[in-house]
Amino acid sequence: MPKEPAAGKTGWFTGHRKWAWLAALLVIYTLTGFFMLPLLLEKLVVDKVRQDLGREASFQKIEVNPYQLALRAHGFELTDTDGAKLAGFDQFYVNFEASSLFRWAWTFQQVSLDGLDLLIERFEPADSRLGRLLSDLQANQQQPDAETPGDKGIPPLLIQELRLGNGRLRIRDQVPQDTASLDIGPIDVSILELNTLPDRFGQQTVTVQFPDQSSLEWQGNIDLQPFQSEGTLALSNLQLAPAIAYLKAVMPIDSLAAALSTSTHYRLSAETDGGWSIELDELQLEVTDVSVAGLSPATEILTASRLALTNGVLRYPEKSLTFEMAEIDAPAARTWLDENRKFSLLQLRPEQPAAGDHTASADQATDAAPDPWSFELRRLQLADGTVEFSDRSISPPGLVSINLLRLTAEGINNMAGHDIPVSLAGELDQGGSFEISGNAAILPSTAFIGTATLNDIALVPAQPYLGTYSAMSIASGALDAQIEISLAPESPLSVAGSTMVRELAVTDTRRDESLVAWQQLEIDRFEWVADTSILQLSLLSFDQPYGRFRINEDQSTNLSGLLIEGQPAAEPAAEPDDLPDDEPGGQNPAEQPVIVIGGISVSDGSLDFADLSLPLQFATKISDMDGSISTIDSSSTEPANIRLEGQVDEFGLARIEGSMAVLDPIGHTDVSVEFRNLLMSNLSPYTVKFAGREIDQGKLDLDLGYSIEQGRLDATNSVVLSDLVIGDQVESPEATNLPLDLAVALLKDSEGVIKLDLPVTGDVNNPEFKISGVVMQAIATVLTKIVSAPFRLLGSLIGIDSEDLGQFQFLAGRSDLTPPELEKVQQLQAALQQRPELNVEITGPYDPLLDVPKLQYFRLRDEVLTRLGQQATEQAEEIEMLDDEIRSVLEDLFKQRFPQTPLDSIRDEHRSEASGLDDLAYAADLRDRLLASENITTADLESLASERADAIRTAFLANGEFSESRITLGTPAQVESAGDEWVVTELGVATE
């Protein structure tokens, strides 16, 4: 009988049937895993994409290994609604580990993705392929169920190896005018032990390759629960050229070239309060081979070989960022003013927001401002920089090029009141260098206290500006300056220092001739404060100045027409409605700028002077000119006194003396110009042109007097010709048919002198010269001269025919001989050598009318200088005794000499409600009263006369060829001078 099965057992799972079932299950598992599951997965993904995304997906093949718990998908592709490939990959591989059951964590041996290809494309600012996909997903997806209590946090996860290989990212942006395209790849990511398990870190490596051999590399670790990561990040040689498409949208930039590299060691972690902690150390940023071109017209506006930030440290949430060094190597910038005087870089300024935008900005401003970041840059260094600036608003354009530019700054931060030591230096291509150094502050307001040094700055680059507004050209010149600059939050801008202009030469381009020049102009001190409108200059010292002044045949001057009329004003005038009611001109008179010049001194100057409007044209050169102009104050009515003296030819003399309101010469000018002992033979080129005759010999004395009051000119010109000898006739097409010989015979007086008076009256802007008469007279005979003047014979012995050879002239109050008188001494020595039996009698002259005022002045001057501790010399004659230091001495002397007259009463005479005390006029009044109180005695005058006689005697004995025994000094004699400047004595001759 068959054996009954055991109780509790079924027949279908007993014995050999158990293995059959196991084999069947294995077959089913195998068939399902290898064949059915790939089909199901493919259908599931394709249907899900079509349902949720509205897009098509496809696979080339999906493989599943149920024994290895591995999945491998090949050739995936996701296409957009327009057929464009949105995403894809060559192969996706995942290997699940059964050990997950024991680790209580999802564990994967390997997850890899090869050939990932993603497309990111934007069509409008708010429209992109990704945005469309997410929008469709949200529209097609059912509302998710509410979160269950168990759905908390990230599930336990462990991926032994996560790898992304040969990935690609295609970025297309249609929003800019020029489509921006960027292909990134290959992208390689290698992560070991990516997990959410506590205290378990893995090592990760990410490599992203960009075009043009640039790359991004990351090495470090990541812990996902809680999130924390530490490692190094390095970006190498990233080309910034693709950013040009975005720059073009906001500014006129045509091209951009630069390579960015950066690296840092970082620590990143999520805080328990939901915030983040970020630490960056050894932060390095470097941009190389920078080139930016654009603007209008298209220009390469900026280049640099290297920009670098080194040793940076960032801390967040502490909000601090520090860099050890910022370096800028070989930067070059090009800027300009265009034809409309608009600065080129202003083209980069973004457009101003519409009026309605200001309200939103104001509302946002009311929100509480976040805590600011603290920033520090310990050292900024710029080396080998270049800046080129051109002014295209003028023709030819003005150009300034600075090279070898160097900038250093230390301790730059955003702390209020922090001083930043700054140094800036450079050289100009056209010549010269500069250096600026000091301490600057940025917050809470801009401040700077420092110095600027200018060395040998060439002035020729300023020529385009001068040539735009005048017919002048700067041929040469250099500027030196030491400048002190102060700009403090509570104080106005002030500038002070000293300056020097060397080797200046300015030409008149109309005639290509020199107009103004000097070897050196020195200003020891200048001061200007912004809110006072006062510019103060110390003494202006001119060394070897040169000028050219000419009166043309039409009575115009070479200065007429130098300024080019019709140039547009720099800024439009204010409309009448914009001006204050109490100021028709729009500017308060009290705010008019004031210029104070401590005086002008001239040393070894020269002047080319010509007057071609005279019937007998005149031209000469004045050299060895010395003199001064007194204090000039634009706020004072006191005119400046002018005294200049120079030499003409070998023995000629030129003097300029008078007063002038320098800043308003049309309001007041009273100047006299004297020429003495000029050789007429030098004027032959002009007489040939005018009269067709040469001049063989003769001397010329010329007195020019110009008086201008409120624009009205009243001038007198006196010409004196002595010993004139007319030469041969010369053919000249412009010569007048003038009986010159007869005219000379009629006009020359018994002393052989021809006098011409040329009065001039009219408006200075349109002068009308009226000549009252020109008469010439023939030369008297030699015998007449011998009878009327004994020294005429002495002159003839040495070839000199002059009646005043024995006359000597002295300037009032002075005992020195002028160059013409020294010439007479030489001539008399030569003549008396041929008459050894003759002796010279010298009588010293004095004229109380002329000498007393000068001696009073010299005595007061000497006392003032003595009190100031200065030595009184004749070179100090020209001081005006009007400055503050001398004024105090004058007040002390006044109180001593006039104890009954209070100084306040004198001040009241020169005080007005509008401008207060006129210091210069007050000092001049004190000086004049003290001068009048000086007591000059007859003994003083006789002493001066003895000094004059001794000066003549000394001149005779100077060369050692004339015996002292042949000179006799007479008793001082009082004389009456014919003029108002010169005191004359007549030498006598006697036999032994």
XYZ file of N, CA and C in Angstrom, residues 331-411:
243
model
N 48.378 97.796 -16.896
C 47.063 98.217 -17.416
C 47.226 99.376 -18.396
N 46.343 99.466 -19.345
C 46.345 100.569 -20.309
C 44.905 100.975 -20.574
N 44.626 102.273 -20.399
C 43.272 102.786 -20.611
C 43.331 103.920 -21.624
N 42.319 103.977 -22.457
C 42.239 105.032 -23.475
C 40.891 105.731 -23.327
N 40.921 107.053 -23.075
C 39.706 107.843 -22.904
C 39.800 109.095 -23.766
N 38.663 109.772 -23.908
C 38.665 110.991 -24.728
C 37.424 111.818 -24.443
N 37.514 113.066 -24.842
C 36.353 113.939 -24.947
C 35.958 113.972 -26.417
N 34.673 113.754 -26.687
C 34.263 113.760 -28.083
C 34.016 115.186 -28.575
N 33.530 115.307 -29.792
C 33.339 116.615 -30.403
C 32.355 117.475 -29.626
N 31.471 116.847 -28.852
C 30.498 117.589 -28.045
C 30.936 117.740 -26.598
N 32.236 117.481 -26.335
C 32.829 117.618 -25.004
C 32.180 116.660 -24.001
N 31.802 115.486 -24.479
C 31.283 114.437 -23.614
C 32.394 113.425 -23.341
N 32.543 113.066 -22.065
C 33.594 112.138 -21.668
C 33.229 110.732 -22.140
N 34.185 110.051 -22.745
C 33.906 108.767 -23.389
C 33.367 107.727 -22.408
N 33.926 107.640 -21.219
C 33.509 106.599 -20.283
C 32.086 106.794 -19.773
N 31.523 108.011 -19.979
C 30.132 108.209 -19.600
C 29.190 107.372 -20.455
N 29.675 106.895 -21.608
C 28.852 106.007 -22.415
C 28.578 104.684 -21.694
N 29.431 104.336 -20.746
C 29.243 103.094 -19.996
C 28.235 103.242 -18.874
N 27.839 104.484 -18.577
C 26.904 104.708 -17.491
C 25.534 104.161 -17.856
N 24.904 103.362 -16.978
C 23.570 102.817 -17.295
C 22.541 103.929 -17.378
N 21.490 103.668 -18.124
C 20.433 104.645 -18.261
C 19.751 104.886 -16.916
N 19.340 106.166 -16.724
C 18.676 106.522 -15.481
C 17.292 105.867 -15.440
N 16.836 105.413 -14.273
C 15.515 104.781 -14.182
C 14.414 105.775 -14.477
N 13.290 105.229 -14.932
C 12.134 106.080 -15.205
C 11.642 106.707 -13.917
N 10.832 107.777 -14.101
C 10.372 108.528 -12.929
C 9.613 107.638 -11.955
N 8.840 106.693 -12.476
C 8.049 105.836 -11.600
C 8.874 104.887 -10.766
N 10.145 104.631 -11.222
C 10.980 103.677 -10.499
C 11.473 104.234 -9.176
N 11.503 105.555 -9.036
C 12.051 106.143 -7.821
C 11.188 105.818 -6.611
N 9.866 105.690 -6.848
C 8.978 105.398 -5.727
C 9.275 104.034 -5.149
N 9.466 103.053 -6.056
C 9.774 101.703 -5.574
C 11.086 101.684 -4.814
N 12.070 102.418 -5.338
C 13.363 102.465 -4.664
C 13.233 103.091 -3.293
N 12.382 104.111 -3.189
C 12.200 104.760 -1.903
C 11.535 103.822 -0.909
N 10.563 103.018 -1.409
C 9.904 102.076 -0.521
C 10.878 101.022 -0.023
N 11.742 100.566 -0.940
C 12.712 99.552 -0.534
C 13.695 100.111 0.477
N 13.974 101.396 0.361
C 14.952 101.996 1.270
C 14.454 102.026 2.702
N 13.146 101.961 2.858
C 12.602 102.000 4.215
C 12.796 100.694 4.946
N 13.057 99.593 4.203
C 13.300 98.310 4.862
C 14.587 98.374 5.660
N 14.655 97.580 6.676
C 15.850 97.549 7.506
C 17.040 97.052 6.691
N 18.104 97.819 6.719
C 19.296 97.456 5.959
C 19.989 96.283 6.627
N 20.472 95.309 5.844
C 21.188 94.179 6.457
C 22.534 94.626 6.997
N 23.074 93.779 7.882
C 24.399 94.081 8.413
C 25.403 94.148 7.273
N 26.224 95.186 7.250
C 27.175 95.317 6.134
C 28.321 94.327 6.262
N 28.914 94.056 5.149
C 30.127 93.255 5.105
C 31.312 94.133 5.508
N 32.284 93.529 6.119
C 33.557 94.218 6.363
C 34.554 93.758 5.304
N 35.217 94.726 4.712
C 36.141 94.436 3.615
C 37.495 95.045 3.932
N 38.549 94.314 3.601
C 39.901 94.848 3.778
C 40.800 94.329 2.669
N 41.527 95.261 2.085
C 42.581 94.942 1.126
C 43.859 95.541 1.688
N 44.758 94.673 2.093
C 45.926 95.158 2.819
C 46.923 95.903 1.946
N 46.953 95.586 0.665
C 47.869 96.324 -0.217
C 47.356 96.254 -1.652
N 47.300 97.412 -2.290
C 46.970 97.519 -3.707
C 48.206 98.011 -4.438
N 48.527 97.328 -5.522
C 49.732 97.688 -6.260
C 49.449 97.653 -7.749
N 49.649 98.782 -8.393
C 49.525 98.895 -9.848
C 50.898 99.244 -10.408
N 51.314 98.561 -11.454
C 52.654 98.765 -12.004
C 52.597 98.870 -13.518
N 53.453 99.741 -14.050
C 53.658 99.863 -15.494
C 52.347 100.173 -16.224
N 51.577 101.095 -15.649
C 50.300 101.457 -16.263
C 50.454 102.516 -17.341
N 49.444 102.611 -18.164
C 49.412 103.602 -19.243
C 48.007 104.174 -19.340
N 47.922 105.497 -19.454
C 46.644 106.182 -19.656
C 46.818 107.154 -20.815
N 45.909 107.080 -21.750
C 45.926 108.011 -22.882
C 44.610 108.774 -22.919
N 44.721 110.088 -22.912
C 43.535 110.940 -22.974
C 43.672 111.892 -24.155
N 42.631 111.966 -24.968
C 42.623 112.896 -26.097
C 41.353 113.730 -26.045
N 41.518 114.991 -26.403
C 40.397 115.925 -26.445
C 40.049 116.170 -27.907
N 38.995 115.519 -28.374
C 38.617 115.609 -29.773
C 37.666 116.770 -30.044
N 37.410 117.579 -29.003
C 36.552 118.741 -29.209
C 37.312 119.902 -29.825
N 38.626 119.796 -29.914
C 39.439 120.830 -30.525
C 40.219 120.219 -31.683
N 40.713 121.074 -32.551
C 41.473 120.610 -33.706
C 42.769 121.421 -33.812
N 43.920 120.716 -33.854
C 44.081 119.263 -33.717
C 43.768 118.813 -32.296
N 43.435 117.544 -32.122
C 43.056 117.066 -30.784
C 44.197 117.232 -29.781
N 43.821 117.559 -28.552
C 44.802 117.566 -27.472
C 45.065 116.149 -26.999
N 46.311 115.856 -26.682
C 46.690 114.487 -26.325
C 47.612 114.509 -25.114
N 47.264 113.694 -24.116
C 48.111 113.503 -22.942
C 48.268 111.997 -22.745
N 49.510 111.544 -22.708
C 49.796 110.117 -22.516
C 50.666 109.953 -21.279
N 50.193 109.125 -20.366
C 50.930 108.834 -19.138
C 51.378 107.384 -19.191
N 52.651 107.158 -18.962
C 53.146 105.793 -18.911
C 53.936 105.574 -17.628
N 54.372 104.341 -17.450
C 55.063 103.927 -16.224
C 54.269 104.347 -14.987
N 52.945 104.241 -15.099
C 52.072 104.635 -13.994
C 52.200 103.636 -12.854
N 52.378 104.167 -11.654
C 52.549 103.310 -10.477
C 51.605 103.806 -9.380
N 50.911 102.848 -8.769
C 49.966 103.182 -7.699
C 50.120 102.176 -6.580
N 50.238 102.664 -5.373
C 50.242 101.794 -4.201
C 49.293 102.381 -3.162
N 48.579 101.511 -2.484
C 47.702 101.910 -1.386
C 47.701 100.781 -0.373
N 47.667 101.136 0.884
C 47.749 100.134 1.931
C 46.599 100.308 2.915
N 46.135 99.163 3.434
C 45.103 99.188 4.460
C 43.767 99.710 3.980
